[in-house]
XYZ file of C-alpha atoms in Angstrom:
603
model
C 75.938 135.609 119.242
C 78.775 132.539 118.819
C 81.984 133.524 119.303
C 84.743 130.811 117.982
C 87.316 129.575 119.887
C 89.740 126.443 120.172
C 89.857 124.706 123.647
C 91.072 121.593 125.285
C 87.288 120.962 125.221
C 85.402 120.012 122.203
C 83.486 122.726 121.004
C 84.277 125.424 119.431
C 81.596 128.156 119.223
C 79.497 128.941 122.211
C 76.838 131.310 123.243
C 74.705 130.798 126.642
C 71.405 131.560 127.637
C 70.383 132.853 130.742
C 66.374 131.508 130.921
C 66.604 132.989 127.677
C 68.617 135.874 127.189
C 71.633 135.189 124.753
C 74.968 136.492 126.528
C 78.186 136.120 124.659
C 81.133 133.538 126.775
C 84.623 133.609 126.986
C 85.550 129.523 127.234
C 88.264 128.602 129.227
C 91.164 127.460 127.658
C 91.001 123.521 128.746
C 88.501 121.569 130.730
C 87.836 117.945 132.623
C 89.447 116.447 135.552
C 88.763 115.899 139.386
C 89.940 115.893 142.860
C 91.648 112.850 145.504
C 90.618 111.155 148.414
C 90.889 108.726 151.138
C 88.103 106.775 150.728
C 88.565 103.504 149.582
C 86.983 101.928 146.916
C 83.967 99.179 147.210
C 84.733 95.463 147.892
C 86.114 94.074 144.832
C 86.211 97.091 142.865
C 89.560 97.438 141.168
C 89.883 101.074 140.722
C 92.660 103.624 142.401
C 94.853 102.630 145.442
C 94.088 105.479 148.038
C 97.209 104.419 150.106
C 100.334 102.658 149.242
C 103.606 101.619 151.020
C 104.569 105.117 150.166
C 102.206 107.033 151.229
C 101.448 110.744 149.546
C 102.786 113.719 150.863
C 100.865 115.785 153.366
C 101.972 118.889 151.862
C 102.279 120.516 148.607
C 105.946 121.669 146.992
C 106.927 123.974 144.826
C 107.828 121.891 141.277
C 106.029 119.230 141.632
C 105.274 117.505 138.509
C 103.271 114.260 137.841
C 103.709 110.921 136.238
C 102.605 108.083 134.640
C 104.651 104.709 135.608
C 103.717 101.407 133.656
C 104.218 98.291 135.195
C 102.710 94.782 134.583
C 99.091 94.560 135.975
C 98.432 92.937 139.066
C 100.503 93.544 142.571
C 102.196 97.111 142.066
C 104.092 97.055 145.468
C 107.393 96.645 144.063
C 107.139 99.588 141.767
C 105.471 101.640 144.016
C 107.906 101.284 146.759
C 110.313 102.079 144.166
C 108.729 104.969 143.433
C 109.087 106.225 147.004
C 112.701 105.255 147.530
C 113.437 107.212 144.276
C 112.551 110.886 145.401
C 108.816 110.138 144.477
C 105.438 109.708 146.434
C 102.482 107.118 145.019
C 99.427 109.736 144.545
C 97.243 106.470 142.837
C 97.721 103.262 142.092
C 95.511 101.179 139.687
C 96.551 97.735 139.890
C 94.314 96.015 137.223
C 95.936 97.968 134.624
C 99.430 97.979 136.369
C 99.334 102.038 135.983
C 101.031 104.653 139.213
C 100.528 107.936 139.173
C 103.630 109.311 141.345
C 104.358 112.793 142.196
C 107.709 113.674 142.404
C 110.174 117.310 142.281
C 113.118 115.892 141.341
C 113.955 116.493 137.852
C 115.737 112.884 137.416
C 113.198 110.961 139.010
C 111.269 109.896 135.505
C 115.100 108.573 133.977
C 115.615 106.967 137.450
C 112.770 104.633 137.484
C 112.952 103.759 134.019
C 115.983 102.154 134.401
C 113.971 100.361 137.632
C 113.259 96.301 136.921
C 109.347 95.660 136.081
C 108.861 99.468 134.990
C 107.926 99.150 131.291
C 107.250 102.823 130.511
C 107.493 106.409 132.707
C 106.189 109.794 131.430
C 105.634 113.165 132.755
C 101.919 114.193 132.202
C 102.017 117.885 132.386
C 105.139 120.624 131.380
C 103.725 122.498 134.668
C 103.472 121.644 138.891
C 100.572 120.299 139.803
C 98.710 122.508 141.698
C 98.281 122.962 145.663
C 94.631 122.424 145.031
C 96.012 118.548 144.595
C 96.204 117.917 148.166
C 93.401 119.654 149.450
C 91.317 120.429 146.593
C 88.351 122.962 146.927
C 84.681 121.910 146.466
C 83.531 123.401 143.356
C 80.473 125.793 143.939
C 76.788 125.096 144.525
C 75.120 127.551 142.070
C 71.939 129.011 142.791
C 69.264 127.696 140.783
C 66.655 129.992 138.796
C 63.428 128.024 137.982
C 62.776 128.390 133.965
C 58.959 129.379 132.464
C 60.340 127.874 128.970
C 58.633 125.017 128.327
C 59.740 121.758 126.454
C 60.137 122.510 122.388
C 61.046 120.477 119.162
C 64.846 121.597 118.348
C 66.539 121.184 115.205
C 69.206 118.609 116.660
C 66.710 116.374 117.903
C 64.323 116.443 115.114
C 67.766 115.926 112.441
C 68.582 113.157 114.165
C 64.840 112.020 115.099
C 65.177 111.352 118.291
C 62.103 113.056 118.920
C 60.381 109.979 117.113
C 62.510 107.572 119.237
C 60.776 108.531 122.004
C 57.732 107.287 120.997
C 59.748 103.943 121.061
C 61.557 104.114 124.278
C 63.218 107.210 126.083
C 65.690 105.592 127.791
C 65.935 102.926 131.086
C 66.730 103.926 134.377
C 68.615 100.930 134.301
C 71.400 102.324 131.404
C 74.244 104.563 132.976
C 75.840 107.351 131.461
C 78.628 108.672 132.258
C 80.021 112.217 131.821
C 83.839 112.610 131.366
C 83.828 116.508 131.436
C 83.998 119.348 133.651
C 81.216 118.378 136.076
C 77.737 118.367 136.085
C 75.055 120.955 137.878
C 73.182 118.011 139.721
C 70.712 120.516 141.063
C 69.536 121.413 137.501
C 65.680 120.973 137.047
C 66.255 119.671 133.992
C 68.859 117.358 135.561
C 67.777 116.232 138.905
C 65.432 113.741 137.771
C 67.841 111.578 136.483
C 71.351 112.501 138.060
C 72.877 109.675 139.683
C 74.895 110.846 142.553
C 76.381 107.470 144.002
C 78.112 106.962 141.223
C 79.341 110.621 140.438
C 83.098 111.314 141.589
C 85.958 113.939 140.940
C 88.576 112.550 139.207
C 90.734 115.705 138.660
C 94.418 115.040 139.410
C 94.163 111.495 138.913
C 92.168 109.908 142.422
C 88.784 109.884 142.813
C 87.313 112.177 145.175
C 83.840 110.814 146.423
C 82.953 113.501 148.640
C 79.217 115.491 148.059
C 79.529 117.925 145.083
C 83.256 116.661 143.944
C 81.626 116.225 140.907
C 79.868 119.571 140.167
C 80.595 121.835 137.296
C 83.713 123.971 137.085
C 82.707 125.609 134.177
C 79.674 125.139 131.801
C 80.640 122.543 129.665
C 79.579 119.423 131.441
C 76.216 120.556 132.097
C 75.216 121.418 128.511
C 77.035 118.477 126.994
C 74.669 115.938 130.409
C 71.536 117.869 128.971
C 71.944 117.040 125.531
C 72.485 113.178 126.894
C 69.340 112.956 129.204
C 67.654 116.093 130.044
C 64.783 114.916 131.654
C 61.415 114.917 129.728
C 59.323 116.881 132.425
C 57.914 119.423 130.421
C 60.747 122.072 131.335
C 63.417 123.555 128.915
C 64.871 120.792 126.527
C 64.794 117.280 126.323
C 67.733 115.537 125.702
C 68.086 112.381 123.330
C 67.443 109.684 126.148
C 65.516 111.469 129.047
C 65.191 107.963 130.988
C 68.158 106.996 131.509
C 70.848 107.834 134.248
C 73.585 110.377 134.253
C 76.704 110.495 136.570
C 79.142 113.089 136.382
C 82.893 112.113 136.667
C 84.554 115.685 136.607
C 87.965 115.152 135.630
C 89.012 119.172 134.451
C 91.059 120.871 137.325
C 89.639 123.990 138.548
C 91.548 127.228 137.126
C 93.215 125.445 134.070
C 90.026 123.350 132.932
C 92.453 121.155 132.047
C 92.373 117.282 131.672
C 95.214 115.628 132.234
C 96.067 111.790 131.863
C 95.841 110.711 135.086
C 92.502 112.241 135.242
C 91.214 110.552 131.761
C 93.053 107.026 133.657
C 90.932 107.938 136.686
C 87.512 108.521 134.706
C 87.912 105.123 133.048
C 88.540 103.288 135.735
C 85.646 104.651 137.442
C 83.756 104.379 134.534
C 84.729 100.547 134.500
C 84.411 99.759 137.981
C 81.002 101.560 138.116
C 79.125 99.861 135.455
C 78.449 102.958 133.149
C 77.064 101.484 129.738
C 77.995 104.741 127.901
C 80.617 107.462 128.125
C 80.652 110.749 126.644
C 84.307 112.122 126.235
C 84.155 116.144 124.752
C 87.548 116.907 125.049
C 91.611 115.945 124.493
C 93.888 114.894 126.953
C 96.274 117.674 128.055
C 99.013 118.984 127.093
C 99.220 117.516 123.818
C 96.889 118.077 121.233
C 98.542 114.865 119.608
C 100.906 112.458 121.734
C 103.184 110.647 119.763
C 104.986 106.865 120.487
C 108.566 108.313 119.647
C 108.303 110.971 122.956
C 108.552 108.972 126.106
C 106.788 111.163 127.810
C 104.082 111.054 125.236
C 104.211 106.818 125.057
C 103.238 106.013 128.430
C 100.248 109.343 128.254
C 99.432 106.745 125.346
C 99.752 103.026 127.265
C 97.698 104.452 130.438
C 94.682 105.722 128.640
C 94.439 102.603 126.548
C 95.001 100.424 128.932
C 92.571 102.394 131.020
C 90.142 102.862 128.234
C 90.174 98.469 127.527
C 89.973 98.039 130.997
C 86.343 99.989 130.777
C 85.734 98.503 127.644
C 86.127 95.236 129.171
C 83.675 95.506 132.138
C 81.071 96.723 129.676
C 81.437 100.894 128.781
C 81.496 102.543 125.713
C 83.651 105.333 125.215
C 82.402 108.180 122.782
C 84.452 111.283 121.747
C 84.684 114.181 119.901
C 86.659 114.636 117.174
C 87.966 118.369 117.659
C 86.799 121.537 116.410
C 90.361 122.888 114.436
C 89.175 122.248 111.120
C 92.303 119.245 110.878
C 92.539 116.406 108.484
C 92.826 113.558 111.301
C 94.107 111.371 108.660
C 96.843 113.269 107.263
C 98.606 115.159 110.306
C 101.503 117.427 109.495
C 101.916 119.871 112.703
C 100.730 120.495 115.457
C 101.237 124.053 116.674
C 98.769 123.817 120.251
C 100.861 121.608 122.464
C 101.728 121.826 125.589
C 99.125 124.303 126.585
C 99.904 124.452 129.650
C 102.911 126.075 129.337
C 104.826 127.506 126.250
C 103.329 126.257 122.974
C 105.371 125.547 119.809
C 105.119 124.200 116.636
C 106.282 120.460 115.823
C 106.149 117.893 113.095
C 103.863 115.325 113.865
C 103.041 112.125 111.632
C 99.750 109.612 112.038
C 101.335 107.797 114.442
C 100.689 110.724 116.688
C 97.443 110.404 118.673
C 94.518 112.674 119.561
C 93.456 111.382 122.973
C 91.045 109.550 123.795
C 89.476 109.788 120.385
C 91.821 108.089 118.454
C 92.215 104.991 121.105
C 91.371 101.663 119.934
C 87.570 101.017 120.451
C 86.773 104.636 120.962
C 83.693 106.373 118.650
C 84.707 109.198 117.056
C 81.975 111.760 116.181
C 82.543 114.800 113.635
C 79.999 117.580 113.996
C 77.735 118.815 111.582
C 75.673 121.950 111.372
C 71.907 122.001 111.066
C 71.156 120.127 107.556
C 73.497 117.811 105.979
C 76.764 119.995 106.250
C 79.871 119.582 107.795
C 80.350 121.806 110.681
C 82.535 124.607 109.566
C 85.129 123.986 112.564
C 85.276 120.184 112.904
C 88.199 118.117 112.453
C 87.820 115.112 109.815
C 89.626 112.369 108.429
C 88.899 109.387 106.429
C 89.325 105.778 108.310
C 89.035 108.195 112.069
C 85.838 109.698 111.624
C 83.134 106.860 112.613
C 80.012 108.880 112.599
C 78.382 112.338 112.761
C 75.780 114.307 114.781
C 74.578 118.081 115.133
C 77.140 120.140 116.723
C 75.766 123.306 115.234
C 77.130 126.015 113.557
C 76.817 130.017 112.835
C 73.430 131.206 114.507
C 72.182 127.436 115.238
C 73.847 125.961 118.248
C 72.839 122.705 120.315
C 70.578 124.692 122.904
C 71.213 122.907 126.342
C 71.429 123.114 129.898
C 73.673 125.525 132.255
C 74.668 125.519 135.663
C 71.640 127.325 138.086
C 68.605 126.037 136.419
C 69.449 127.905 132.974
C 70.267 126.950 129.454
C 71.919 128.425 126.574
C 73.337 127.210 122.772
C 76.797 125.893 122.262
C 78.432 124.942 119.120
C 81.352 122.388 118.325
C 81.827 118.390 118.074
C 81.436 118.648 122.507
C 78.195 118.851 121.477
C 78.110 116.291 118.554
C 79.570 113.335 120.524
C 76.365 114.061 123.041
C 74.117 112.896 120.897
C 75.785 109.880 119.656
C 76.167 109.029 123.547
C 72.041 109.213 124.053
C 71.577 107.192 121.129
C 73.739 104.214 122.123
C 71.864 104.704 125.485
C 68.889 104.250 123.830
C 69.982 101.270 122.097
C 71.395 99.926 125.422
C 67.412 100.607 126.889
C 66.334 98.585 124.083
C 68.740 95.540 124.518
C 70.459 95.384 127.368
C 72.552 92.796 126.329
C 74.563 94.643 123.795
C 78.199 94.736 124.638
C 79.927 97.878 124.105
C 81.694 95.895 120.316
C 77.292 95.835 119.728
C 76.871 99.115 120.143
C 79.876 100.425 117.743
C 78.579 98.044 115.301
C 74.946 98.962 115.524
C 75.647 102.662 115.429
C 77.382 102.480 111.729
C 74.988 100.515 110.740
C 71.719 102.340 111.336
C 73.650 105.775 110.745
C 72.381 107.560 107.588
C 74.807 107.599 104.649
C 75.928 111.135 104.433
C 77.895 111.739 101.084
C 80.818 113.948 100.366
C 80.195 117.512 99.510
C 82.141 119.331 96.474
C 85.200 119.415 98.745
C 88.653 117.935 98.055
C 89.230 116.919 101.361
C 86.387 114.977 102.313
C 87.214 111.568 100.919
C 85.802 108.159 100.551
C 82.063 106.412 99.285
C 78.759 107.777 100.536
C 78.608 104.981 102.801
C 81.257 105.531 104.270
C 83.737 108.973 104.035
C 85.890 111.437 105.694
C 83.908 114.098 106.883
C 80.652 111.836 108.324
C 82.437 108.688 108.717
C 79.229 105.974 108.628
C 77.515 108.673 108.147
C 74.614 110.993 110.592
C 73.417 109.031 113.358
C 69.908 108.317 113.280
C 67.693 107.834 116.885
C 64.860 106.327 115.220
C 66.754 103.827 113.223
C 68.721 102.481 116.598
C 65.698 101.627 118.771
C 63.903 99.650 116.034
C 61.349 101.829 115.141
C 59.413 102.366 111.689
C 62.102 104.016 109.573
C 62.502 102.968 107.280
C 59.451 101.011 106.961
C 58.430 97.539 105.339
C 58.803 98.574 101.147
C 61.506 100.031 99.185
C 62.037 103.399 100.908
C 63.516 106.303 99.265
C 64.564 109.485 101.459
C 66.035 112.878 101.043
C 66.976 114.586 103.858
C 68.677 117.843 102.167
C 66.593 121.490 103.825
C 65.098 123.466 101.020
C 64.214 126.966 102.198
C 60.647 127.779 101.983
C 60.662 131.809 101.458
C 57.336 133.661 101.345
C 55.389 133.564 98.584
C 57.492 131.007 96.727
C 57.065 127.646 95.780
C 60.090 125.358 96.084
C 60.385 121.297 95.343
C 62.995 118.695 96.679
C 63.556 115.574 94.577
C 63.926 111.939 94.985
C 64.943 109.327 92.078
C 62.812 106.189 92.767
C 64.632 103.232 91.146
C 64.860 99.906 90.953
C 60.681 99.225 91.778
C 58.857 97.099 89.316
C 55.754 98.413 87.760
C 53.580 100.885 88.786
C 53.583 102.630 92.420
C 51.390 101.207 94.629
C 48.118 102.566 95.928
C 49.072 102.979 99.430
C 52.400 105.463 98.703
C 53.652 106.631 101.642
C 54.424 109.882 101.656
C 56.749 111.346 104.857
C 56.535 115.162 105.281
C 58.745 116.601 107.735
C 58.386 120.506 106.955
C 59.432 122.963 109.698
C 57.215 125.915 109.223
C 55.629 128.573 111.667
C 52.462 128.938 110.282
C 51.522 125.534 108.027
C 48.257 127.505 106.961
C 50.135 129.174 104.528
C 51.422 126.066 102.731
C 49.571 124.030 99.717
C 51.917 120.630 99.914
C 51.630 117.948 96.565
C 53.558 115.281 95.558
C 54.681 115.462 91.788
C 54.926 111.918 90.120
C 57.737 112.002 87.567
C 55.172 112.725 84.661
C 53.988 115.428 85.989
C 50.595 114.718 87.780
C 50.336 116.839 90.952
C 48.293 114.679 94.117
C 48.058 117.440 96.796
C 48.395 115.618 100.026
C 47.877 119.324 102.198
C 45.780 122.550 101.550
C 46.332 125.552 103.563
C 44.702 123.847 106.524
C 45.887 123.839 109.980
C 45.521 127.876 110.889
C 47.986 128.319 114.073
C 49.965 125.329 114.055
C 53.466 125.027 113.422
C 55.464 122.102 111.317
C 53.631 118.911 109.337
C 55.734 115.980 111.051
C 53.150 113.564 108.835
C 53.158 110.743 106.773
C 50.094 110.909 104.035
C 49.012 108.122 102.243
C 48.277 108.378 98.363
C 46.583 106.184 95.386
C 49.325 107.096 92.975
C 49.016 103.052 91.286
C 48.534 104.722 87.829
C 52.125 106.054 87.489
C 55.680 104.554 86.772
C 57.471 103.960 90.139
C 60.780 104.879 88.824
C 61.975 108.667 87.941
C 61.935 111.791 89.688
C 59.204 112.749 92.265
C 59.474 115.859 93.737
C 57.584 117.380 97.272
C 56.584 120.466 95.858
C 55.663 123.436 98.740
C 53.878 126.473 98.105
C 54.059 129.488 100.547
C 51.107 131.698 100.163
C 51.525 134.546 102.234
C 54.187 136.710 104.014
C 55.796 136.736 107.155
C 55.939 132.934 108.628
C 58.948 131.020 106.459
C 60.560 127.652 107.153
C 62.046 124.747 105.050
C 61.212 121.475 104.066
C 63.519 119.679 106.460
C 63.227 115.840 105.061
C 60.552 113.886 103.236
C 60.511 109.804 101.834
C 58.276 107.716 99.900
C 58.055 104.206 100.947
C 56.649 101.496 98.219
């Protein structure tokens, strides 16, 4: 059962799983941040000040607000002593980026230091008080962890985006860091264990990094499904996720309570993310308040400078940021209002142009990722937007989620573009396994380039050219394709990657229009099956040549086994190359059905 739902995070329709058993949940209304502390950062690390001329206060106070300051990067003590002598207290500092985060209650103290010299920009982050929790925050909990009998299985996202045939290339170095931007992580998972990475796993909710043991665990659910689709180890246990070898950290940066993520927490995960050496980020949510901050608020501005600056500043020493696009449905390219903001106090409606932001995903440098359903199909929730969308993955939709881990050893099926950007974050890991040297300007580039061109539907709003369109951006991203491997292969290659239900006792074909080959087809056609059936002894499989001849390349063979993941090889040199060729299935009995997931010829 799915229930929909809009959230600070990025997905919109979850269900969980509890070592099997499909529960309905009730998400929280925001998610990703994390918690201070005193200890100081490593030798030369340029992250978050833990103490300042003005030291922060020992005590929490009613109305209490936070804020961003701007200032020129480099020494900060001016402006932070300004800060303090102007009914304000320095929480964080990050000096490379020239970026405070002061807490003050006086109501005047944001239109006091903008009139300050060297402040460039101040802005309130939240319409509410920070919490208590700021200055002593709780350690989320240490679930309980239930060992799992389900054993490893091929899932429709993986085998859509083939990264179960990546594998066979590379799953993933040890040496490749991942970070999670989210609500925290379940380190103790069994599915996560093997590769969690816990020196380099912080909290990061209220804007200062909070190193201590379990800081970074999961508040919620959220983190640990979207780290399982990223790297679930391949151990023979529950699910696999896209690039099992490499290394996850968590960097929670949604507050406890509100699962909220704030700015100063998003400035906080990028600097750590940056100072840290993480090679990939996954980002599954927006920045709170504001669904969409926009230049003309100054408030809303400097939300805007401190995650990009933030954001370059990882970019810089090497990370790239991936995000999801949003699960409201919204045309990304043509914004109008914006009825969600703040949510963390009194919502209202507003007029909003482009110019207004979604945050992080619209930053400069950041990959966006739509979410589509299982097929070729738009997810029915995600946002879009021609010239914002950069590429799509399996977010799921209706009755198929992305089936992933949960805190305490279990797993369960989500659904939105949280669980879209995922996958685009293992396969840029995998490409990062593959070359190392890649910077993170590589990995954009390589990741439109080897996605699959996804065209338009019969939908007004999707707009743009097959290769390259509003609703799939570049297009689906494509495992296989990004580590090097043998798709498409040496030859003119042809591909159709549309599912065609195979009900019983029917016979259904999917076509592909060969053109542009000279002569006659060769006779060493390749001919890629991927069918997704229960019971493949059902199914007589033939190729049709466009006049008609039928070459049967399987025969009701293989009694017991499910799917034909095969590529057969036929003598078809006596017929035209170009035309239609069709894969035609026939199901010949009742009960086991599937679909004819993908299939190619290769000349």
């Amino acid at each position: 059962m799915f229930s929909l739902i809009s959230s600070r995070l990025r997905h919109s329709a979850l269900a969980a799983a509890a070592l099997g058993a499909t529960v309905a949940l009730a998400a929280p209304a925001g998610f990703a941040h994390a918690s201070p502390t005193t200890t100081p950062e490593p030798a030369g690390a340029s992250a978050a000040r833990t103490t300042a001329p003005a030291a922060a206060p020992a005590a929490w106070a009613a109305g209490t607000r936070a804020y961003l300051v701007i200032t020129t990067p480099g020494d900060t003590t001016a402006v932070r002593t300004a800060v303090a002598n102007n009914g304000g207290s320095v929480f964080a500092s990050y000096d490379a980026i020239g970026v405070i985060v002061a807490h003050s209650t006086s109501t005047a103290f944001a239109s006091t230091m903008r009139a300050v010299s060297g402040v460039q920009q101040v802005g309130a982050t939240r319409t509410s008080d920070v919490p208590a929790d700021a200055y002593n925050p709780a350690l989320p909990a240490n679930p309980a962890q239930s060992t799992t009998t389900l054993t490893e299985s091929n899932r429709w996202d993986m085998t859509q985006i083939k990264a179960d045939q990546a594998w066979a290339v590379t799953t993933g170095s040890a040496s490749v860091k991942v970070g999670v931007l989210d609500t925290g992580v379940d380190d103790q998972h069994q599915d996560i264990a093997p590769n969690f990475n816990a020196a380099d796993s912080v909290s990061c909710a209220y804007g200062k990094a909070d190193t201590r043991a379990g800081a970074w665990r999961d508040v919620g659910t959220h983190g640990t499904h979207v780290a399982g689709t990223i790297a679930a180890a391949k151990n023979g246990k529950g699910v696999i996720g896209v690039a099992p070898g490499v290394k996850l950290s968590s960097v929670r940066i949604a507050e406890p309570t509100s699962s909220l993520f704030f700015a100063e927490n998003t400035v906080c995960g990028f600097m750590w993310a940056g100072d840290h050496g993480f090679k990939v980020t996954n980002n599954s949510y927006y920045t709170d308040p504001w669904a969409f901050n926009c230049p003309d608020n100054v408030d809303q501005a400097a939300i805007i400078e401190g995650v990009r600056r933030a954001q370059e500043y990882a970019e810089n020493k090497g990370s790239l940021q991936i995000a999801a696009a949003g699960n409201s449905n919204y045309d990304l390219a043509n914004k109008t209002t914006d009825s969600e903001s703040p949510n963390d106090s009194t919502p209202v409606t507003r007029t909003i142009t482009n110019a207004c932001i979604d945050i992080p995903t619209e930053l400069p440098g950041v990959v966006t990722v739509s979410a589509m359903g299982s097929g070729n199909v738009k997810a029915s929730y995600s946002n879009f937007g021609n010239g914002v969308i950069d590429i799509a993955a399996p977010g799921g939709d209706g009755t198929s989620g992305v089936y992933s881990t949960l805190p305490g050893g279990k797993y369960g099926s989500k659904s939105g573009t949280s669980m879209a950007s995922p996958h685009v974050a293992g396969v840029a890991a995998l490409m990062a396994s593959v070359n190392p040297a890649l910077t993170p300007a590589d990995l954009r580039a390589r990741l439109a380039s080897q996605a699959n061109d996804t065209a338009c539907p019969s939908d007004s709003r999707c707009t743009g050219t097959t290769a390259k369109n509003g609703f799939f951006g570049e297009g689906q991203t494509d495992a296989l394709k990004a580590v090097g491997g043998a798709t498409p292969p040496a030859g003119k290659y042809f591909e159709n990657l549309t599912d065609v239900t195979i009900a019983d006792n029917a016979t259904v074909e999917s076509p592909i229009t060969v053109s542009g080959v000279t002569g006659n087809a060769p006779a060493t056609l390749k001919v890629g099956v991927d069918i997704k059936h229960t019971y493949i002894g059902d199914l007589k499989v033939d190729l049709v040549a466009p006049d008609g001849t039928v070459y049967t390349v399987h025969n009701r063979t293989g009694s017991g086994t499910d799917n034909i993941v095969q590529t057969f090889t036929v003598n078809a040199s006596s017929e035209v190359a170009n035309g239609v060729w069709k894969l035609r299935v026939n199901d010949n009995a009742s009960q086991d059905t599937g679909r004819i997931d993908a299939w190619n010829l290769t000349f």
